[in-house]
CSV table of C-alpha atoms in Angstrom, one decimal:
chain,number,residue,atom,x,y,z
V,1,MET,CA,-11.5,-4.6,40.8
V,2,LYS,CA,-12.5,-3.7,37.3
V,3,ARG,CA,-10.2,-5.0,34.6
V,4,TYR,CA,-9.8,-4.1,30.9
V,5,ILE,CA,-8.5,-6.0,28.0
V,6,GLN,CA,-7.9,-5.6,24.2
V,7,ALA,CA,-11.3,-6.0,22.5
V,8,HIS,CA,-9.9,-8.3,19.8
V,9,GLU,CA,-6.7,-9.1,18.0
V,10,GLN,CA,-5.1,-6.0,16.4
V,11,GLU,CA,-1.9,-5.2,14.6
V,12,SER,CA,0.5,-2.7,15.8
V,13,VAL,CA,3.2,-1.0,13.8
V,14,ASN,CA,6.2,0.6,15.6
V,15,PHE,CA,8.1,3.6,14.5
V,16,GLU,CA,10.8,5.6,16.4
V,17,GLN,CA,8.8,6.9,19.4
V,18,GLU,CA,5.3,6.3,18.1
V,19,HIS,CA,3.1,3.2,17.6
V,20,ILE,CA,0.1,2.8,15.5
V,21,VAL,CA,-2.6,0.3,16.4
V,22,LEU,CA,-4.6,-1.0,13.3
V,23,ASP,CA,-8.0,-2.4,13.8
V,24,ALA,CA,-8.9,-4.4,10.8
V,25,GLN,CA,-12.5,-4.9,12.0
V,26,GLN,CA,-13.2,-1.2,12.3
V,27,PHE,CA,-10.7,0.0,9.7
V,28,THR,CA,-9.2,2.4,12.2
V,29,ALA,CA,-5.6,3.4,12.9
V,30,THR,CA,-4.8,4.9,16.4
V,31,THR,CA,-1.5,6.4,17.1
V,32,LEU,CA,0.0,6.0,20.6
V,33,ASN,CA,3.0,7.5,22.3
V,34,GLU,CA,5.5,5.4,24.4
V,35,VAL,CA,3.4,5.4,27.5
V,36,GLY,CA,0.2,4.7,25.7
V,37,TYR,CA,1.8,1.8,23.9
V,38,LEU,CA,3.1,0.5,27.1
V,39,CYS,CA,-0.4,0.4,28.5
V,40,TRP,CA,-1.7,-1.1,25.3
V,41,ASP,CA,0.8,-3.9,25.4
V,42,GLN,CA,-0.1,-4.7,29.0
V,43,LEU,CA,-3.8,-4.9,27.9
V,44,LYS,CA,-3.1,-8.1,26.0
V,45,GLU,CA,-4.2,-9.6,29.3
V,46,ALA,CA,-6.8,-8.2,31.7
V,47,ARG,CA,-5.4,-5.4,33.7
V,48,SER,CA,-6.9,-3.0,36.3
V,49,ILE,CA,-6.2,0.7,36.6
V,50,ARG,CA,-4.0,0.0,39.6
V,51,GLU,CA,-1.9,-2.6,37.7
V,52,LEU,CA,-1.3,-0.3,34.8
V,53,THR,CA,-0.4,2.5,37.1
V,54,ASP,CA,2.2,0.4,38.9
V,55,VAL,CA,3.8,-0.6,35.6
V,56,ILE,CA,4.1,3.1,34.5
V,57,THR,CA,5.3,4.5,37.8
V,58,LYS,CA,7.9,1.7,38.0
V,59,GLN,CA,9.2,2.6,34.5
V,60,TYR,CA,8.9,6.4,34.5
V,61,HIS,CA,9.0,7.4,38.2
V,62,VAL,CA,6.0,9.7,37.9
V,63,PRO,CA,3.7,10.6,40.9
V,64,ASP,CA,1.0,8.0,41.4
V,65,ALA,CA,-1.9,10.5,41.3
V,66,ILE,CA,-0.9,11.9,37.9
V,67,VAL,CA,-0.5,8.4,36.4
V,68,ILE,CA,-3.9,7.2,37.7
V,69,ALA,CA,-5.6,10.2,36.2
V,70,ASP,CA,-3.8,9.7,32.8
V,71,VAL,CA,-4.4,6.0,32.8
V,72,THR,CA,-8.1,6.5,33.6
V,73,ALA,CA,-8.4,9.0,30.7
V,74,PHE,CA,-6.5,6.7,28.3
V,75,LEU,CA,-8.8,3.7,29.1
V,76,ARG,CA,-11.9,5.8,28.5
V,77,LYS,CA,-10.7,6.9,25.1
V,78,MET,CA,-9.6,3.3,24.2
V,79,MET,CA,-13.1,2.1,25.2
V,80,GLU,CA,-14.8,4.8,23.2
V,81,SER,CA,-12.6,3.7,20.2
V,82,GLY,CA,-13.7,0.1,20.6
V,83,LEU,CA,-10.1,-1.0,21.0
V,84,ILE,CA,-10.5,-2.4,24.5
V,85,ARG,CA,-13.3,-3.8,26.5
V,86,ASP,CA,-14.4,-4.4,30.0
V,87,ALA,CA,-12.8,-7.8,31.1
V,88,GLY,CA,-14.9,-8.1,34.2
V,89,GLU,CA,-13.8,-8.1,37.9
Q,1,MET,CA,-3.7,-18.3,-29.1
Q,2,ASN,CA,-3.2,-14.6,-28.9
Q,3,ARG,CA,-0.4,-14.4,-26.5
Q,4,ILE,CA,1.7,-11.7,-24.9
Q,5,GLN,CA,4.8,-12.6,-23.0
Q,6,THR,CA,6.1,-9.8,-20.8
Q,7,VAL,CA,7.8,-9.0,-17.6
Q,8,ILE,CA,6.2,-6.8,-14.9
Q,9,GLY,CA,8.5,-6.0,-12.1
Q,10,GLU,CA,10.8,-9.0,-12.2
Q,11,HIS,CA,8.0,-11.4,-12.9
Q,12,PRO,CA,7.6,-13.1,-16.3
Q,13,ILE,CA,3.9,-13.1,-17.1
Q,14,GLU,CA,2.0,-14.7,-19.9
Q,15,ILE,CA,-1.2,-13.1,-21.1
Q,16,LEU,CA,-3.5,-15.3,-23.2
Q,17,CYS,CA,-6.2,-13.2,-24.9
Q,18,ASP,CA,-9.5,-14.6,-26.3
Q,19,SER,CA,-9.1,-12.7,-29.6
Q,20,PRO,CA,-6.7,-10.7,-31.6
Q,21,GLU,CA,-8.8,-7.6,-30.7
Q,22,THR,CA,-8.3,-8.2,-27.0
Q,23,LYS,CA,-4.6,-8.7,-27.6
Q,24,ALA,CA,-4.5,-5.4,-29.5
Q,25,VAL,CA,-6.3,-3.6,-26.7
Q,26,CYS,CA,-3.8,-5.0,-24.2
Q,27,GLU,CA,-0.9,-3.9,-26.3
Q,28,THR,CA,-2.4,-0.4,-26.5
Q,29,LEU,CA,-3.3,-0.1,-22.8
Q,30,PHE,CA,-0.2,-1.3,-21.3
Q,31,SER,CA,3.5,-0.4,-21.8
Q,32,PHE,CA,4.6,-4.0,-21.7
Q,33,ARG,CA,8.3,-4.9,-21.6
Q,34,GLN,CA,9.2,-7.7,-23.9
Q,35,SER,CA,10.1,-11.1,-22.3
Q,36,ILE,CA,12.1,-13.8,-23.8
Q,37,ARG,CA,11.8,-16.2,-20.8
Q,38,VAL,CA,9.7,-19.2,-21.5
Q,39,MET,CA,8.4,-20.1,-18.1
Q,40,PRO,CA,6.0,-17.6,-16.8
Q,41,GLU,CA,5.4,-17.1,-13.0
Q,42,LEU,CA,1.8,-16.1,-13.7
Q,43,THR,CA,-0.4,-17.0,-16.7
Q,44,VAL,CA,-3.4,-14.7,-17.2
Q,45,THR,CA,-6.3,-15.5,-19.5
Q,46,VAL,CA,-8.2,-12.4,-20.6
Q,47,ILE,CA,-11.8,-12.7,-21.8
Q,48,ARG,CA,-14.0,-9.9,-22.9
Q,49,GLY,CA,-17.6,-10.8,-22.0
Q,50,ILE,CA,-19.0,-9.1,-19.0
Q,51,GLU,CA,-22.1,-7.1,-19.8
Q,52,ARG,CA,-22.2,-4.9,-16.7
Q,53,PRO,CA,-20.5,-1.6,-17.1
Q,54,PHE,CA,-18.4,0.2,-14.5
Q,55,THR,CA,-20.4,1.5,-11.5
Q,56,SER,CA,-17.9,1.9,-8.6
Q,57,TYR,CA,-14.2,1.4,-8.0
Q,58,ASP,CA,-14.9,-0.9,-5.1
Q,59,VAL,CA,-13.7,-4.5,-5.4
Q,60,THR,CA,-15.0,-7.4,-3.4
Q,61,VAL,CA,-12.3,-10.1,-2.5
Q,62,SER,CA,-13.4,-13.6,-1.5
Q,63,LYS,CA,-10.8,-16.1,-0.5
Q,64,ARG,CA,-11.7,-19.7,-1.0
Q,65,ARG,CA,-9.9,-22.9,-0.6
Q,66,THR,CA,-9.1,-23.2,-4.4
Q,67,GLY,CA,-8.2,-19.5,-5.0
Q,68,THR,CA,-9.2,-15.9,-4.7
Q,69,TYR,CA,-12.0,-14.0,-6.5
Q,70,TYR,CA,-11.9,-10.3,-7.1
Q,71,GLU,CA,-15.3,-8.9,-8.2
Q,72,ARG,CA,-16.3,-5.5,-9.5
Q,73,ALA,CA,-19.4,-4.7,-11.6
Q,74,ASP,CA,-17.3,-4.6,-14.8
Q,75,PHE,CA,-14.8,-7.3,-14.2
Q,76,THR,CA,-14.1,-10.6,-12.4
Q,77,ILE,CA,-10.8,-12.2,-11.6
Q,78,TYR,CA,-10.2,-15.7,-10.3
Q,79,VAL,CA,-6.6,-16.6,-9.4
Q,80,ASP,CA,-5.6,-19.9,-8.0
Q,81,SER,CA,-4.3,-20.3,-4.4
Q,82,LEU,CA,-0.7,-20.3,-5.6
Q,83,TYR,CA,-1.2,-17.3,-7.8
Q,84,LYS,CA,0.1,-19.2,-10.8
Q,85,GLU,CA,-3.0,-19.0,-13.1
Q,86,ALA,CA,-5.6,-16.3,-13.3
Q,87,PHE,CA,-8.7,-15.8,-15.4
Q,88,VAL,CA,-9.9,-12.2,-16.0
Q,89,GLU,CA,-13.2,-11.4,-17.6
Q,90,VAL,CA,-13.9,-7.8,-18.4
Q,91,HIS,CA,-16.5,-5.4,-19.8
Q,92,SER,CA,-14.3,-2.7,-21.4
Q,93,GLU,CA,-10.8,-1.3,-21.7
Q,94,LEU,CA,-11.2,0.5,-18.4
Q,95,ALA,CA,-12.2,-2.8,-16.7
Q,96,LEU,CA,-9.3,-4.6,-18.3
Q,97,LYS,CA,-6.8,-1.9,-17.1
Q,98,HIS,CA,-8.1,-2.0,-13.6
Q,99,ALA,CA,-8.4,-5.8,-13.4
Q,100,MET,CA,-4.7,-6.2,-14.4
Q,101,MET,CA,-3.6,-3.7,-11.8
Q,102,THR,CA,-5.8,-5.4,-9.2
Q,103,LEU,CA,-4.4,-8.8,-10.1
Q,104,TYR,CA,-0.8,-7.7,-10.1
Q,105,SER,CA,-1.2,-5.9,-6.9
Q,106,GLY,CA,-2.6,-9.0,-5.2
Q,107,PHE,CA,0.2,-11.1,-6.7
Q,108,ILE,CA,3.1,-9.0,-5.4
Q,109,VAL,CA,1.5,-8.7,-1.9
Q,110,GLU,CA,0.7,-12.4,-1.7
Q,111,THR,CA,4.3,-13.3,-2.5
Q,112,GLY,CA,5.6,-10.6,0.0
Q,113,TRP,CA,7.5,-9.1,-2.9
Q,114,GLY,CA,6.2,-5.5,-2.8
Q,115,LEU,CA,3.4,-3.0,-3.4
Q,116,LEU,CA,1.7,-1.2,-6.1
Q,117,LEU,CA,1.3,2.5,-5.0
Q,118,HIS,CA,-0.8,5.3,-6.5
Q,119,SER,CA,1.9,7.6,-7.6
Q,120,SER,CA,4.1,8.8,-10.3
Q,121,CYS,CA,7.8,8.1,-10.4
Q,122,VAL,CA,10.7,9.9,-11.9
Q,123,LEU,CA,14.4,9.0,-12.3
Q,124,GLU,CA,17.1,11.5,-11.4
Q,125,LYS,CA,20.7,10.3,-11.8
Q,126,ASP,CA,19.7,6.6,-11.6
Q,127,ALA,CA,17.6,7.1,-8.3
Q,128,ALA,CA,13.8,7.1,-8.2
Q,129,HIS,CA,11.6,9.7,-6.7
Q,130,LEU,CA,7.9,9.0,-6.0
Q,131,PHE,CA,5.2,11.6,-6.1
Q,132,THR,CA,2.0,10.7,-4.4
Q,133,GLY,CA,-1.0,12.4,-2.7
Q,134,GLN,CA,-4.7,12.8,-2.8
Q,135,SER,CA,-6.6,12.8,-6.1
Q,136,GLY,CA,-5.8,16.1,-7.8
Q,137,ALA,CA,-2.7,16.8,-5.7
Q,138,GLY,CA,-0.5,16.9,-8.8
Q,139,LYS,CA,1.0,13.4,-9.4
Q,140,SER,CA,0.7,13.7,-13.1
Q,141,THR,CA,1.6,17.4,-13.1
Q,142,ALA,CA,4.8,16.7,-11.1
Q,143,ALA,CA,5.7,13.9,-13.6
Q,144,MET,CA,5.1,16.2,-16.5
Q,145,LEU,CA,7.1,19.0,-14.9
Q,146,SER,CA,10.0,16.7,-14.4
Q,147,ALA,CA,10.7,16.2,-18.2
Q,148,PRO,CA,13.1,15.3,-19.7
Q,149,ARG,CA,13.8,13.0,-16.8
Q,150,ALA,CA,12.8,9.4,-17.3
Q,151,LEU,CA,9.3,8.4,-16.1
Q,152,LEU,CA,9.0,5.1,-14.5
Q,153,SER,CA,5.2,5.5,-13.8
Q,154,ASP,CA,2.6,8.2,-14.0
Q,155,GLU,CA,-0.2,6.5,-12.1
Q,156,ALA,CA,0.9,3.3,-10.3
Q,157,SER,CA,4.4,2.6,-9.2
Q,158,ILE,CA,5.9,-0.9,-8.7
Q,159,LEU,CA,7.9,-1.1,-5.5
Q,160,LYS,CA,9.9,-4.1,-4.4
Q,161,MET,CA,10.9,-4.3,-0.7
Q,162,THR,CA,14.4,-5.7,-0.3
Q,163,GLU,CA,16.6,-6.1,2.8
Q,164,SER,CA,18.8,-3.2,1.8
Q,165,GLY,CA,16.0,-0.8,0.6
Q,166,VAL,CA,13.2,-0.3,-1.8
Q,167,VAL,CA,13.6,-0.5,-5.5
Q,168,ILE,CA,11.3,0.7,-8.3
Q,169,TYR,CA,10.5,-1.0,-11.6
Q,170,ASP,CA,9.1,0.5,-14.8
Q,171,SER,CA,5.3,0.3,-14.6
Q,172,PRO,CA,3.2,-0.8,-17.6
Q,173,PHE,CA,0.1,0.7,-15.9
Q,174,ARG,CA,0.0,4.2,-17.3
Q,175,SER,CA,-2.6,6.9,-17.8
Q,176,GLU,CA,-0.6,8.1,-20.8
Q,177,VAL,CA,0.9,5.2,-22.8
Q,178,ASP,CA,4.5,5.8,-23.1
Q,179,CYS,CA,6.5,3.7,-25.6
Q,180,THR,CA,9.7,4.1,-23.6
Q,181,VAL,CA,10.2,1.2,-21.1
Q,182,TRP,CA,13.0,1.1,-18.6
Q,183,GLU,CA,14.7,-2.2,-17.9
Q,184,GLY,CA,16.0,-3.1,-14.4
Q,185,SER,CA,15.3,-1.6,-11.1
Q,186,TYR,CA,16.2,1.7,-9.5
Q,187,PRO,CA,16.8,2.5,-5.8
Q,188,LEU,CA,14.0,4.6,-4.3
Q,189,ALA,CA,15.6,7.8,-3.0
Q,190,SER,CA,12.5,9.6,-1.7
Q,191,VAL,CA,8.7,9.6,-1.5
Q,192,ASN,CA,7.1,13.0,-1.8
Q,193,VAL,CA,3.5,13.7,-0.7
Q,194,LEU,CA,2.3,16.5,-2.9
Q,195,HIS,CA,0.6,19.7,-2.1
Q,196,GLN,CA,0.1,22.6,-4.6
Q,197,SER,CA,1.4,25.8,-3.1
Q,198,LEU,CA,2.5,29.3,-3.9
Q,199,MET,CA,6.0,28.5,-2.8
Q,200,ASN,CA,8.2,25.4,-2.8
Q,201,GLN,CA,8.9,23.7,0.4
Q,202,ARG,CA,10.0,20.2,1.4
Q,203,ILE,CA,9.5,18.9,4.9
Q,204,ALA,CA,10.5,15.5,6.3
Q,205,MET,CA,7.7,13.5,7.6
Q,206,LYS,CA,7.7,11.4,10.8
Q,207,GLN,CA,7.5,7.7,10.0
Q,208,SER,CA,4.2,7.3,11.8
Q,209,GLU,CA,2.7,10.2,9.8
Q,210,ALA,CA,4.1,8.7,6.6
Q,211,PHE,CA,2.6,5.3,7.3
Q,212,LEU,CA,-0.9,6.7,7.9
Q,213,THR,CA,-0.5,9.0,4.8
Q,214,LEU,CA,0.5,6.2,2.5
Q,215,ILE,CA,-1.8,3.5,3.7
Q,216,ASP,CA,-4.7,4.6,1.4
Q,217,LYS,CA,-2.3,5.1,-1.6
Q,218,VAL,CA,-1.7,1.3,-1.8
Q,219,PHE,CA,-3.6,-0.5,-4.5
Q,220,TYR,CA,-5.2,-3.2,-2.4
Q,221,TRP,CA,-8.6,-4.5,-1.8
Q,222,SER,CA,-8.5,-7.7,0.3
Q,223,ARG,CA,-9.8,-7.4,3.9
Q,224,ASP,CA,-8.5,-10.9,4.7
Q,225,GLU,CA,-6.6,-10.7,8.0
Q,226,ARG,CA,-3.4,-12.4,6.6
Q,227,ASP,CA,-3.4,-10.1,3.6
Q,228,VAL,CA,-3.8,-7.0,5.6
Q,229,LYS,CA,-0.9,-8.0,7.8
Q,230,GLN,CA,1.2,-8.5,4.8
Q,231,VAL,CA,0.4,-5.1,3.4
Q,232,ILE,CA,1.1,-3.5,6.8
Q,233,GLN,CA,4.5,-5.2,7.0
Q,234,LEU,CA,5.4,-4.2,3.4
Q,235,LEU,CA,4.3,-0.6,4.0
Q,236,GLN,CA,6.3,-0.5,7.3
Q,237,LYS,CA,9.4,-1.6,5.4
Q,238,LEU,CA,8.8,1.2,2.9
Q,239,VAL,CA,8.4,3.9,5.6
Q,240,LYS,CA,11.5,2.7,7.5
Q,241,LYS,CA,13.8,2.4,4.6
Q,242,THR,CA,12.9,5.6,2.7
Q,243,ASP,CA,13.0,9.3,3.2
Q,244,ILE,CA,9.4,10.6,3.0
Q,245,HIS,CA,8.6,14.3,2.7
Q,246,HIS,CA,5.7,16.7,2.3
Q,247,LEU,CA,6.4,18.5,-0.9
Q,248,TYR,CA,4.7,21.8,-1.4
Q,249,PHE,CA,5.3,22.9,-5.0
Q,250,LYS,CA,4.6,25.6,-7.4
Q,251,LYS,CA,3.3,24.4,-10.7
Q,252,ASP,CA,6.7,24.7,-12.4
Q,253,PRO,CA,9.9,22.6,-12.5
Q,254,THR,CA,11.7,24.6,-9.8
Q,255,PHE,CA,10.8,22.0,-7.1
Q,256,TRP,CA,13.6,19.9,-8.4
Q,257,GLU,CA,16.1,22.3,-6.8
Q,258,MET,CA,14.8,21.1,-3.4
Q,259,MET,CA,14.8,17.4,-4.6
Q,260,ASN,CA,18.5,17.6,-5.4
Q,261,GLY,CA,19.6,19.7,-2.4
């Protein structure tokens, strides 16, 4: 099962219901909502789509199919941004 | 020695100049507050000697075991690891002004005291209001239109982060040298990100948006991980403890009706 992990150490800044991830290597700032930040926080360790989905459905009681699609899209964007990387199987 | 004893923020600083001419330039460039304290927290030796003129605003920062080097074409700064002693070599008055701002900015971040922010700052009933924004947004215009209110800065504001809130000190770093210096500190009531407009409007910003808007208004050059963390923490405190607004203003003093409302 494919797993993902944060690409390198980054700072996050937390405000009200939004969180900003600051990448000092790339000089980028990425704003995440509550759910995105929950995923991001989980990715301090290697996680699969399934594992992330289970965390979210447990917290938010949202149908599995919707969460899987959202998590997949989220991971793709985070990979494109260079904030996470493939952690292997 | 040609010496200036001053206080910037709440820091007694001693400036040792290599000549009476350099001292005279310092006294012209900066609106220094007089200090009677004997023991400076930072001693700065200023030497005019660099031959290269200004080419770019970019400053390279190198951290070494013994201290930190700040380098630009027209100035170099060396400050020891404790930020007690600094040596500043400059090409010109412009270089001297920017070097001192760079050094002081590094000093207050290193000590976790506060930030130097690109902005003007005006006092209204003993509370400070900052005006910031992109180049040309109107920081100096807003300051000018705020007369006769006291001006704490017109270019670079000195912010101290305290547990109870943010306070502002008079800034010696001015584009227009003002002989009036203001003692003490003043609570920061608001930060206003300026936009020139046909009508006045003031809109509260979300904290996350405010953080992203202000991050490039901080005078800071180091890319060292620890330093960047420090700046982020200080900026986060500013955003969490202060009301931050978009301020759309006509180029007249009527925007103050919204500031006081």
